[in-house]
Coordinates of C-alpha atoms and ligand atoms in Angstrom, one line a residue:
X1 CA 22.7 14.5 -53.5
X2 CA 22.5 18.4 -52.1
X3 CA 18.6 18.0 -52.1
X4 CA 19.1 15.3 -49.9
X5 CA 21.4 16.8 -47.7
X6 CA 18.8 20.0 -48.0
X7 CA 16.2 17.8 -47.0
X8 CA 17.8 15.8 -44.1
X9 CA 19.4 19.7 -42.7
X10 CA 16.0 21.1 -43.1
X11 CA 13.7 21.0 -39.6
X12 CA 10.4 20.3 -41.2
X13 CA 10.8 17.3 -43.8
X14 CA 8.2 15.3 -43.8
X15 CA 7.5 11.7 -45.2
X16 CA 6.2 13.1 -48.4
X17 CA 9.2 15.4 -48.9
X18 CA 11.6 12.5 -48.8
X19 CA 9.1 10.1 -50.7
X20 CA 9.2 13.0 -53.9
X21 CA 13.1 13.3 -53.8
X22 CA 14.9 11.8 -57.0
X23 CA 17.2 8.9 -56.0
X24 CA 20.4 9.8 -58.0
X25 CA 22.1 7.3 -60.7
X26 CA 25.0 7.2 -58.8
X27 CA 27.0 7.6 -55.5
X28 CA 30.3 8.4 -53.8
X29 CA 31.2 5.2 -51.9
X30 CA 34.9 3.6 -50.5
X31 CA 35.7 0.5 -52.5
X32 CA 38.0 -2.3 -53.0
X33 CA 38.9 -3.2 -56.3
X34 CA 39.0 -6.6 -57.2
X35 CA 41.9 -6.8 -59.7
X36 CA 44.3 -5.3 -57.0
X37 CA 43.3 -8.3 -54.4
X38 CA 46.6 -9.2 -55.0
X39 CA 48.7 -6.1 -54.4
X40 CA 50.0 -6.4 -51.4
X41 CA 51.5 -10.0 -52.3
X42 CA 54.9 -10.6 -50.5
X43 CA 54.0 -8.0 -47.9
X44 CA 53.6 -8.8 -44.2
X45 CA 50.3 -8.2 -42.8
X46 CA 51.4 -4.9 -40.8
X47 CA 53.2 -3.6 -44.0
X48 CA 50.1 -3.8 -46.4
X49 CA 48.7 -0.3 -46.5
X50 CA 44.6 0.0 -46.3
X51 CA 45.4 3.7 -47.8
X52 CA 46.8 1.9 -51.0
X53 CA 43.5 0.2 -51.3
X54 CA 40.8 2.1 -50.4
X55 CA 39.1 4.4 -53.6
X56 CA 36.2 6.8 -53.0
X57 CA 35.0 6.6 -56.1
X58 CA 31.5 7.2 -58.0
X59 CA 29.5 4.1 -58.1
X60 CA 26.2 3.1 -59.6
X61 CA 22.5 3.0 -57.2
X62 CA 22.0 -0.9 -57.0
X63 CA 17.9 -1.5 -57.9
X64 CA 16.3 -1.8 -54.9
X65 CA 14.8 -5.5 -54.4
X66 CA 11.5 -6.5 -52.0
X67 CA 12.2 -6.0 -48.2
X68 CA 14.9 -3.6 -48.7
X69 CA 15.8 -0.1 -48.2
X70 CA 17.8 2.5 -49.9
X71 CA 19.6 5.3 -46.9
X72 CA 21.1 8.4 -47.0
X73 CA 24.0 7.6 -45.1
X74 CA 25.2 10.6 -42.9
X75 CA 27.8 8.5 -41.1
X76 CA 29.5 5.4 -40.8
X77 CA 32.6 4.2 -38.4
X78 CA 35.7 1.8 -39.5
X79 CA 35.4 -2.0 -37.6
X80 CA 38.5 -4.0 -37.9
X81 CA 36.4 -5.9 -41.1
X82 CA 37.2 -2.7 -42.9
X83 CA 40.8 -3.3 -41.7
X84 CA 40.8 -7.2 -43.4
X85 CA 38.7 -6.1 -46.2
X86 CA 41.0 -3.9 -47.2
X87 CA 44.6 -5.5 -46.6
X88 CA 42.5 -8.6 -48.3
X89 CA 43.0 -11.1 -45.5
X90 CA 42.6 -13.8 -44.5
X91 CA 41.1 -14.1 -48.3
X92 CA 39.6 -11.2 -50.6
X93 CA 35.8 -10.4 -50.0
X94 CA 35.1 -10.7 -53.7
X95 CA 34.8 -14.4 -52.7
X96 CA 32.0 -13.6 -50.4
X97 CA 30.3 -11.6 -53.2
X98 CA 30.4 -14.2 -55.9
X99 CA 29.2 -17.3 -53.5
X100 CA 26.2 -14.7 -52.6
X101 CA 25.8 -13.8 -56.5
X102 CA 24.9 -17.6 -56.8
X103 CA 22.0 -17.4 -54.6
X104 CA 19.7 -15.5 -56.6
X105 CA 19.1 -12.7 -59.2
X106 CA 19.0 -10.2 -56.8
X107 CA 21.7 -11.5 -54.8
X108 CA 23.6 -11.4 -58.1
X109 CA 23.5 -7.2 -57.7
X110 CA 26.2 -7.8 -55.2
X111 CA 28.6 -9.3 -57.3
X112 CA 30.7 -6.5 -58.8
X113 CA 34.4 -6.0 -59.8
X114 CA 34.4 -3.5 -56.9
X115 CA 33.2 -3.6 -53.3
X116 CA 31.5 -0.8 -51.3
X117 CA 32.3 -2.0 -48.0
X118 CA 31.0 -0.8 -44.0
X119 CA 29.2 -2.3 -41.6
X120 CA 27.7 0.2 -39.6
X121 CA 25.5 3.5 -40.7
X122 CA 23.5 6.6 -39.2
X123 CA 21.3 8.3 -41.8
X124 CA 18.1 8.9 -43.4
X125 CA 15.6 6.2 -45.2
X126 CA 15.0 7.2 -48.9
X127 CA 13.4 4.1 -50.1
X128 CA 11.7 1.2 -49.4
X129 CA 11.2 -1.9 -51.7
X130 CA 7.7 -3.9 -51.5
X131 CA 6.9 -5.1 -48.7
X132 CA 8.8 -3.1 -46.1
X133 CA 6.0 -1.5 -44.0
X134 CA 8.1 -0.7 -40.8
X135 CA 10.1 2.0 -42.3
X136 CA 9.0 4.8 -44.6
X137 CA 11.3 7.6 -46.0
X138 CA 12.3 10.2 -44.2
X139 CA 12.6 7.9 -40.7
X140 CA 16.1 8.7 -38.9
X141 CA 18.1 5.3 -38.4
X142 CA 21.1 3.4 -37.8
X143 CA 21.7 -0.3 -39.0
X144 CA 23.4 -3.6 -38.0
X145 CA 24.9 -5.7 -39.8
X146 CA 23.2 -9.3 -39.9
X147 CA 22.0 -9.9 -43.5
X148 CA 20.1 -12.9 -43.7
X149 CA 17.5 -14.9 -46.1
X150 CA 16.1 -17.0 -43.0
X151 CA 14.4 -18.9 -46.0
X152 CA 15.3 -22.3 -43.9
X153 CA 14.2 -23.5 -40.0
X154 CA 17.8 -23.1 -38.5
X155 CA 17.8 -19.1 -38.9
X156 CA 14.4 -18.6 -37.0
X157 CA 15.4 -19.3 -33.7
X158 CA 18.5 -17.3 -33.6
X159 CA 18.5 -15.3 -36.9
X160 CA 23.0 -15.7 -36.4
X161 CA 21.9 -19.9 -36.9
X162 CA 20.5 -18.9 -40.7
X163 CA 22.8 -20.8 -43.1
X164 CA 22.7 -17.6 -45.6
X165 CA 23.9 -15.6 -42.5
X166 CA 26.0 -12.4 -43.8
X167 CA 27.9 -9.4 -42.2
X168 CA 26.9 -6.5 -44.7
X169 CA 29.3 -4.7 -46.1
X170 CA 31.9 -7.6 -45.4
X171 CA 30.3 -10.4 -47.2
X172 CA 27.6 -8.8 -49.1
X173 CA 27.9 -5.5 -51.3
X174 CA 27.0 -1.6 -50.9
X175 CA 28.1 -1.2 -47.2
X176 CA 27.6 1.9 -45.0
X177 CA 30.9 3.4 -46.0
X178 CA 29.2 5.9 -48.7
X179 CA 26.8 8.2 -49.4
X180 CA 23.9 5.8 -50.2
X181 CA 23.9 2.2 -48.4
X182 CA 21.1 -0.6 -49.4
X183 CA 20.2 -2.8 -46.7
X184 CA 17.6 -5.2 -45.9
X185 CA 14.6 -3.5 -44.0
X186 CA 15.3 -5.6 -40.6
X187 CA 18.7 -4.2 -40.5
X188 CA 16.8 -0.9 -39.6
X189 CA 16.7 0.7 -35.8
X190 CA 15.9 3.8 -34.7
X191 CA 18.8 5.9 -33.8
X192 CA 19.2 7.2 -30.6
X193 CA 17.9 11.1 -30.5
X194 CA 20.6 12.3 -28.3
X195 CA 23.3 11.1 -30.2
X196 CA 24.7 13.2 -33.4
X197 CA 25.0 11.1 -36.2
X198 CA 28.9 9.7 -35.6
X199 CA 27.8 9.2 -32.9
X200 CA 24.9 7.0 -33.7
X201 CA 26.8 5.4 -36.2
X202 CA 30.0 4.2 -34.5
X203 CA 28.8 1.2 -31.6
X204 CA 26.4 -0.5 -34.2
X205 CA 29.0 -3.7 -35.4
X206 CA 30.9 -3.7 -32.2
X207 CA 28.4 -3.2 -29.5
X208 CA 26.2 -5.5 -30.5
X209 CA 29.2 -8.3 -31.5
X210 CA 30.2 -7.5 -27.3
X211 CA 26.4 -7.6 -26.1
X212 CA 26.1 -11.3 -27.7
X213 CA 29.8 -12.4 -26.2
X214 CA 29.8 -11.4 -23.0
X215 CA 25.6 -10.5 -22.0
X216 CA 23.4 -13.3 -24.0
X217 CA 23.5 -16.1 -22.3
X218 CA 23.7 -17.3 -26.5
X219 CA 26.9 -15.9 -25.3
X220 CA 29.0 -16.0 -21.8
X221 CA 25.4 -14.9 -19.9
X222 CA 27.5 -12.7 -18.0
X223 CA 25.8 -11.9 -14.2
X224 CA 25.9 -9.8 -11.4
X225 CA 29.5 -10.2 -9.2
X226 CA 31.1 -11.9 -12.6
X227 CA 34.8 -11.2 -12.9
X228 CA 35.8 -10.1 -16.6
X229 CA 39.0 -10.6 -18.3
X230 CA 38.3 -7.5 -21.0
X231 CA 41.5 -8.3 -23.6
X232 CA 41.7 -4.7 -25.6
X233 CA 39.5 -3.1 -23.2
X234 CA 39.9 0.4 -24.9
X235 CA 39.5 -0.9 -28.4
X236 CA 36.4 -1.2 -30.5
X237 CA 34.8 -4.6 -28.7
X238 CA 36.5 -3.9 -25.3
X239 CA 35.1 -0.5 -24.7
X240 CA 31.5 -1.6 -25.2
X241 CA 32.4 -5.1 -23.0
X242 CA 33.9 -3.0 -20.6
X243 CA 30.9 -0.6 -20.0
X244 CA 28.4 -4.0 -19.9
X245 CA 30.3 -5.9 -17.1
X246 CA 30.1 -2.1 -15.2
X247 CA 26.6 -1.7 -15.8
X248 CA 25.5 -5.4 -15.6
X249 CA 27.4 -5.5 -11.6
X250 CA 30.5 -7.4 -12.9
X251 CA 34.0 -6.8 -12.6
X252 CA 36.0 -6.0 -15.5
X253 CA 39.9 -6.3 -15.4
X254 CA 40.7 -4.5 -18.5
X255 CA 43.7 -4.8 -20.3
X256 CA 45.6 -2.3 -22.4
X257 CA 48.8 -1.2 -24.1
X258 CA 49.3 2.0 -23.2
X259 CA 48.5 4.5 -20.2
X260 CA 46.7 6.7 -22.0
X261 CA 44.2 3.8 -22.5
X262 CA 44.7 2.5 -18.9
X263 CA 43.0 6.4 -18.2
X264 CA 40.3 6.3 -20.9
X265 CA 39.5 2.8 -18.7
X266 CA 39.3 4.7 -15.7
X267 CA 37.4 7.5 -17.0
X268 CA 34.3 4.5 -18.0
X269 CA 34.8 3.4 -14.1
X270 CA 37.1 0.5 -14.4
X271 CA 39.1 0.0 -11.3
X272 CA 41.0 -3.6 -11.9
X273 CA 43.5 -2.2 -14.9
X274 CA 46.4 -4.3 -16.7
X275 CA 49.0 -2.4 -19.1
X276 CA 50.4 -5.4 -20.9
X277 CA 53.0 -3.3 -22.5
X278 CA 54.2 -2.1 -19.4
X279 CA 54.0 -5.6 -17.3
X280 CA 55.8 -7.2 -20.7
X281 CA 53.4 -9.9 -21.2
X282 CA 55.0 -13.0 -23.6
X283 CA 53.4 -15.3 -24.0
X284 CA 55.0 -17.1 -26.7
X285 CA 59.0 -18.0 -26.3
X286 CA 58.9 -18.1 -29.7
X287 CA 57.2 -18.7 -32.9
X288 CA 56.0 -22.4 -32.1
X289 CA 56.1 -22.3 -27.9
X290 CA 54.4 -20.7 -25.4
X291 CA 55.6 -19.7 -22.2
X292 CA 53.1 -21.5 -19.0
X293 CA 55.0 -18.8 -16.7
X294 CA 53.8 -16.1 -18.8
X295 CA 50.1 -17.2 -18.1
X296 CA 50.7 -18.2 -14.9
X297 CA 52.3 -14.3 -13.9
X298 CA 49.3 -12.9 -16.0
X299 CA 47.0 -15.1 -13.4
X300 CA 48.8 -13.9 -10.0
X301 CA 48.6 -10.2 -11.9
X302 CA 44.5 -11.3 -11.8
X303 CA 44.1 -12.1 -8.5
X304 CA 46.0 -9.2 -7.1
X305 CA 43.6 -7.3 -8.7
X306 CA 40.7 -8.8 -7.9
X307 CA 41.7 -10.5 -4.2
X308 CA 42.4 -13.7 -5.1
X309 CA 39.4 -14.4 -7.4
X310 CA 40.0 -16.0 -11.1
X311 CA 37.9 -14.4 -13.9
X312 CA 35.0 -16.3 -14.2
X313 CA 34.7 -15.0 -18.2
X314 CA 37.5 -14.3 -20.8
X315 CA 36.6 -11.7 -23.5
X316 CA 38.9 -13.1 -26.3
X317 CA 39.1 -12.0 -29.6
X318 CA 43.4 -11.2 -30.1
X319 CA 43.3 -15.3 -30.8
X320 CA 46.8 -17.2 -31.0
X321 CA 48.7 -14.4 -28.8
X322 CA 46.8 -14.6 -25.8
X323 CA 44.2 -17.6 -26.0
X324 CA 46.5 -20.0 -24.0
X325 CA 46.5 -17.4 -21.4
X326 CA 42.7 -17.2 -21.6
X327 CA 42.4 -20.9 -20.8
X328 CA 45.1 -20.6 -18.1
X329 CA 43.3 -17.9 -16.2
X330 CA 39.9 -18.9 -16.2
X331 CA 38.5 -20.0 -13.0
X332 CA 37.1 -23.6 -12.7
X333 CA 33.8 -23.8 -14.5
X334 CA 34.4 -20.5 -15.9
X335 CA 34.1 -19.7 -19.5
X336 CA 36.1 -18.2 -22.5
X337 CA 34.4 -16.6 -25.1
X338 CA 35.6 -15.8 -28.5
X339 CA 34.3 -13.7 -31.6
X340 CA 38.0 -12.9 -33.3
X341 CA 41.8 -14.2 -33.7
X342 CA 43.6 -10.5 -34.3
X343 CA 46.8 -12.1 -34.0
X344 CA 46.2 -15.8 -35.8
X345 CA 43.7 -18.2 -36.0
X346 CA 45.6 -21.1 -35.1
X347 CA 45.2 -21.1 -31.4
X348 CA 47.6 -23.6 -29.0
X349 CA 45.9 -24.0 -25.1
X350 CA 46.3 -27.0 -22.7
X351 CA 43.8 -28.8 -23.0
X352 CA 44.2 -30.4 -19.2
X353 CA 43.4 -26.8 -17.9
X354 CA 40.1 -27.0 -20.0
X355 CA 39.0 -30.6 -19.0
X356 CA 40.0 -30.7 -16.2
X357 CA 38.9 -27.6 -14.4
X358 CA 35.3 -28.1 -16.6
X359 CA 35.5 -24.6 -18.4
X360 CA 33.9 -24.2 -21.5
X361 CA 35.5 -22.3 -25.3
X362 CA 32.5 -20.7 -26.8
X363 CA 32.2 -19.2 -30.3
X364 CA 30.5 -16.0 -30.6
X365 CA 29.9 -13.9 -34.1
X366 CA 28.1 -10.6 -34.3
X367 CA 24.3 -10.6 -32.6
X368 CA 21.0 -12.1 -33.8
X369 CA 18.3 -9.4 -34.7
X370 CA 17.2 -9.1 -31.2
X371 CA 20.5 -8.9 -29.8
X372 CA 21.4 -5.8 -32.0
X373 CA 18.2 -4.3 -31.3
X374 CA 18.5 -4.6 -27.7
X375 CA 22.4 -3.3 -27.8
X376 CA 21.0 -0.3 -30.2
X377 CA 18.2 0.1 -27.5
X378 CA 20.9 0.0 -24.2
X379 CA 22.7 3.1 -26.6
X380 CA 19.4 4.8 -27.4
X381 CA 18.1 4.5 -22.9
X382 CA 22.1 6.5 -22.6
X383 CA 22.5 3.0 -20.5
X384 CA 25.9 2.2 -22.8
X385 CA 27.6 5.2 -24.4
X386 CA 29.4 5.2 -27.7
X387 CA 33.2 5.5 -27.8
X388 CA 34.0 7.6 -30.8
X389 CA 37.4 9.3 -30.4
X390 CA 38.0 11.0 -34.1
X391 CA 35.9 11.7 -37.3
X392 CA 37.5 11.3 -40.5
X393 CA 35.7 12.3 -44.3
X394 CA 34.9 9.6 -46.2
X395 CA 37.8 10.8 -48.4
X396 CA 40.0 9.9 -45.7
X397 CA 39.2 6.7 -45.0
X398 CA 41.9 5.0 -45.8
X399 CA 44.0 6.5 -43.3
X400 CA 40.8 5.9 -40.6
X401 CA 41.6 2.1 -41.6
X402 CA 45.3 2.6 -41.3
X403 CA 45.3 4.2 -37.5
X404 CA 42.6 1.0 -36.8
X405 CA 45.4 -1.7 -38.5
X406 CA 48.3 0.2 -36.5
X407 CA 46.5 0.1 -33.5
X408 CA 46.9 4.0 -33.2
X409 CA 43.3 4.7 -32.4
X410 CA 40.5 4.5 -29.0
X411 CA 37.1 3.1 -29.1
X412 CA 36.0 3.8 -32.3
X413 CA 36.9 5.7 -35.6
X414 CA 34.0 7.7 -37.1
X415 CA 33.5 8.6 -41.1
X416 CA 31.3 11.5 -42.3
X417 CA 29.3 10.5 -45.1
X418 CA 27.1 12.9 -46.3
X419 CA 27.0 15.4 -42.9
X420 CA 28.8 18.2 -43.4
X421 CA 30.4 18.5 -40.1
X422 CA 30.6 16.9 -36.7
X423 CA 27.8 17.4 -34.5
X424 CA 24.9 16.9 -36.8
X425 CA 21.7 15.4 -36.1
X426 CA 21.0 15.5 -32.4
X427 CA 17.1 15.7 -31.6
X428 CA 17.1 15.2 -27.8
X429 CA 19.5 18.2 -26.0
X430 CA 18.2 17.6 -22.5
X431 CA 19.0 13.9 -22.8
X432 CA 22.2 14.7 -24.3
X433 CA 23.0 17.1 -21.8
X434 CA 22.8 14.5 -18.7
X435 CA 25.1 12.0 -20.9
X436 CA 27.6 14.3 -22.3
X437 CA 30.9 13.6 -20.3
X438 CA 30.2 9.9 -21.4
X439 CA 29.2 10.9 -24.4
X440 CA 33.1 12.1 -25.0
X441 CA 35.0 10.2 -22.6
X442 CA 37.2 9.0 -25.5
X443 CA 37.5 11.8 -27.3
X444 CA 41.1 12.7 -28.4
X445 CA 41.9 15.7 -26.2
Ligands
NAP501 N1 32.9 -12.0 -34.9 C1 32.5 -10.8 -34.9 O1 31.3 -10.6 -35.0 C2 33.4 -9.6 -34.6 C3 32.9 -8.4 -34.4 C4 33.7 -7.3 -34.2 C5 35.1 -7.5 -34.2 N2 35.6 -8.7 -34.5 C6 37.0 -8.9 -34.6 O2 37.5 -8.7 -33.3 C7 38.9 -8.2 -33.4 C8 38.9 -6.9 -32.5 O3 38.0 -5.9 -33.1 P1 38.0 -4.5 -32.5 O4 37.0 -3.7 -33.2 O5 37.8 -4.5 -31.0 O6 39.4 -3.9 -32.8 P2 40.3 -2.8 -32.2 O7 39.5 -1.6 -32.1 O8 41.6 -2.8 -32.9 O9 40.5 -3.3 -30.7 C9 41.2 -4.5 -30.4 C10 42.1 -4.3 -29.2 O10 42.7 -5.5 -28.9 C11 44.0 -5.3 -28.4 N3 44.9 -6.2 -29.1 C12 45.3 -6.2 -30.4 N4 46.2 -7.2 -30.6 C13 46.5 -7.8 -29.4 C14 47.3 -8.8 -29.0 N5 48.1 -9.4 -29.9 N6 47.3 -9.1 -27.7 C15 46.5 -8.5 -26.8 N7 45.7 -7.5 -27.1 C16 45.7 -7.2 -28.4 C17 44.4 -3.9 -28.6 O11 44.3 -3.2 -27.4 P3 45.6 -2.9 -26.5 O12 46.7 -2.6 -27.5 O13 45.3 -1.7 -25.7 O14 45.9 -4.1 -25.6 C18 43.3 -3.3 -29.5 O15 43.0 -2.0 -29.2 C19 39.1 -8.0 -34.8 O16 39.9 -9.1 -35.3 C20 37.8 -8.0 -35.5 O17 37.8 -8.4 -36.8 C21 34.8 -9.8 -34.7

């Protein structure tokens, strides 16, 4: 592994230099195991531990199959899949793995009594299986996470339609949370030169998940003038919705917990700024009933904000807590948009507010290939700005996932891999010079 750190540290690698390294036998990777799925049995979902989970452990190199790569990883972040993956809810991912072991033989690689999970990577390309011609060793990159087969029609259209649609590292094997991730060859982008490689690594899942929701029209087709209802607009989504609906012409009202994330909202050039915690937001009386005053203060809150305008989009993804609000304060004919239920999947809304004000609920899950490679390529223009506020090792990333579960954290948590230090990697200065106070607007001070 040190002549591959040598060889990604060194300034004039070339192709061949990568091509002649020796892939090692093994790896140092953060798993889940899967005979303690059911250790936190009995626990309530705030109480189970991801530090108690998580190993970094020495794994074996999986073989490398046709159309894949093997990367160096130099970083990877912590999504909230890490979070479920490792408190093993709603279900344990081994589930995921064995369904995909059926598939094939080499889909049967991925079903192991561990699980390397990540979903996000920046690092270096050390081999490529037949038939990747795109990519050859030694090319700089980041990765989303769409694995798919797209061996049937409904994938080729949008590639999120494919019926053996996967997140990596969630629902298939050897994520980006490790030293060495395989991935399938058009999971590969470029990564942005200006960025170090935390930096690179940390929008990937959640940039791309927001530029689907809330840009795409396979998504809300945000426009020009829209008014945004950003739900956790600090957070890992929210901080990427919150820059598109600025730099698309919308409006974001962004909502937070905390004044310290009302600021870091500020500081991206939000104006329209709700601190639930403060304003006491409750929405359910209790465990079965909601409260239709709550939603109806939260919509008065709206227009003050926004003179007397309702938000034409919800960006929803904290689910049963706030998703009859979300109906409630969307304007006639305006739209809610969902990729997550934080808080429960078993939403509650009134339907007459839906039907009868023609809004529509739509479902959104990560991006297709083209929608990941044009989020990457918003990052990679400095257009959108990652939102990385701390780096932990990859020893320490159980307690990354903890401050994620606990809600403790801003934007996005980053996880050195195989770089050395913070700061790695950059290959455009003067570019990174003109972006630099965006570049660490939510950087712990
Ligand atoms: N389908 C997909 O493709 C996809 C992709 C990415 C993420 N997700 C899911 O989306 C969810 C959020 O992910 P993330 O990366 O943005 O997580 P995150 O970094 O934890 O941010 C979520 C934010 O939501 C707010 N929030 C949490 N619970 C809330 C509640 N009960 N009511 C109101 N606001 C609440 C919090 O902000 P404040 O405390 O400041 O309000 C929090 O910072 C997770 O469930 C994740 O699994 C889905």
């Amino acid at each position: 592994m040190n002549q591959i750190l040598d060889a990604i540290l060194a300034p004039d690698s070339t192709p061949e230099d990568f091509a002649a390294l020796t892939v090692p036998d093994s790896y140092r990777a953060v798993t889940v195991h899967k005979d303690e799925a059911g250790m936190f049995e009995g626990l309530s979902t705030r109480e189970k531990d991801p530090r108690k989970s998580l190993h970094v452990e020495e794994v074996p190199v999986p073989e490398l199959g046709p159309g894949e790569a093997l990367v160096a990883v130099m970083a990877s972040s912590v999504n909230y899949n890490s979070v479920w993956t490792s408190i093993f809810e709603p279900l344990p991912t081994f589930g995921f793995l064995e369904r995909y072991g059926k598939l094939s033989p080499l889909a049967k690689r991925h079903d192991l009594p561990y699980h390397v999970i990540g979903s996000d990577l920046a690092g270096v390309v050390l081999r490529t299986g037949p038939g990747v011609n795109a990519w050859k060793p030694g090319d700089e990159v980041v990765a989303h996470c769409l694995s798919v087969e797209l061996e049937s029609a409904d994938g080729h259209d949008d590639t999120m339609l494919d019926p053996e649609q996967r997140i990596w590292g969630f629902e298939t094997n050897f994520g980006g949370l490790a030293e060495i991730a395989l991935v399938k060859s058009n999971q590969l982008m470029p990564k942005p030169r200006h960025l170090s490689w935390e930096e690179a690594a940390a929008p990937g899942l959640v940039n791309s998940t927001a530029y689907r929701q809330l840009v795409s029209r396979n998504g809300a087709g945000m426009k020009q003038g829209d008014n945004v209802l950003i739900w956790g607009a600090s957070g890992g989504l929210g901080s990427y919705a919150t820059q598109f609906a600025l730099a698309g012409g919308a409006n974001p009202i962004c909502v937070v917990s905390s004044d310290k994330k009302a600021e870091i909202c500020r500081r991206m050039g939000a104006e329209a700024i709700i601190d639930r915690s403060a304003e006491g937001y409750k929405f359910w009386k209790d465990e079965h009933e909601q409260d239709p005053r709550e939603w109806k203060r939260l919509g008065k809150r709206i227009r003050e904000l926004t003179g007397g305008e309702d938000v034409d989009i919800v960006f929803e993804h904290p689910g049963r807590e706030t998703f009859g609000a979300s109906v409630y304060v969307t304007r006639k004919g305006g739209t809610v948009v969902t990729c997550a239920s934080t808080s429960g999947y078993k939403h509650e809304y009134d339907n007459r507010y839906l039907w009868m004000s023609l809004k529509r609920i739509v479902g959104s899950h990560f991006a297709n290939y083209r929608e990941a490679w044009e989020a990457n390529r918003l990052i990679a223009k400095g257009k959108i700005h990652p939102t990385l506020s701390k780096t932990y090792r990859l020893e320490d990333t159980g307690q990354a996932a903890y401050d994620v579960h606990r809600n403790l954290h801003q934007g996005k948590v980053g996880v050195l891999c195989l770089a050395p230090e913070e700061g790695m990697g950059v290959r455009d200065e003067e570019m990174r010079a003109k972006h630099i106070d965006a570049i660490n607007r939510f950087r712990n001070e």
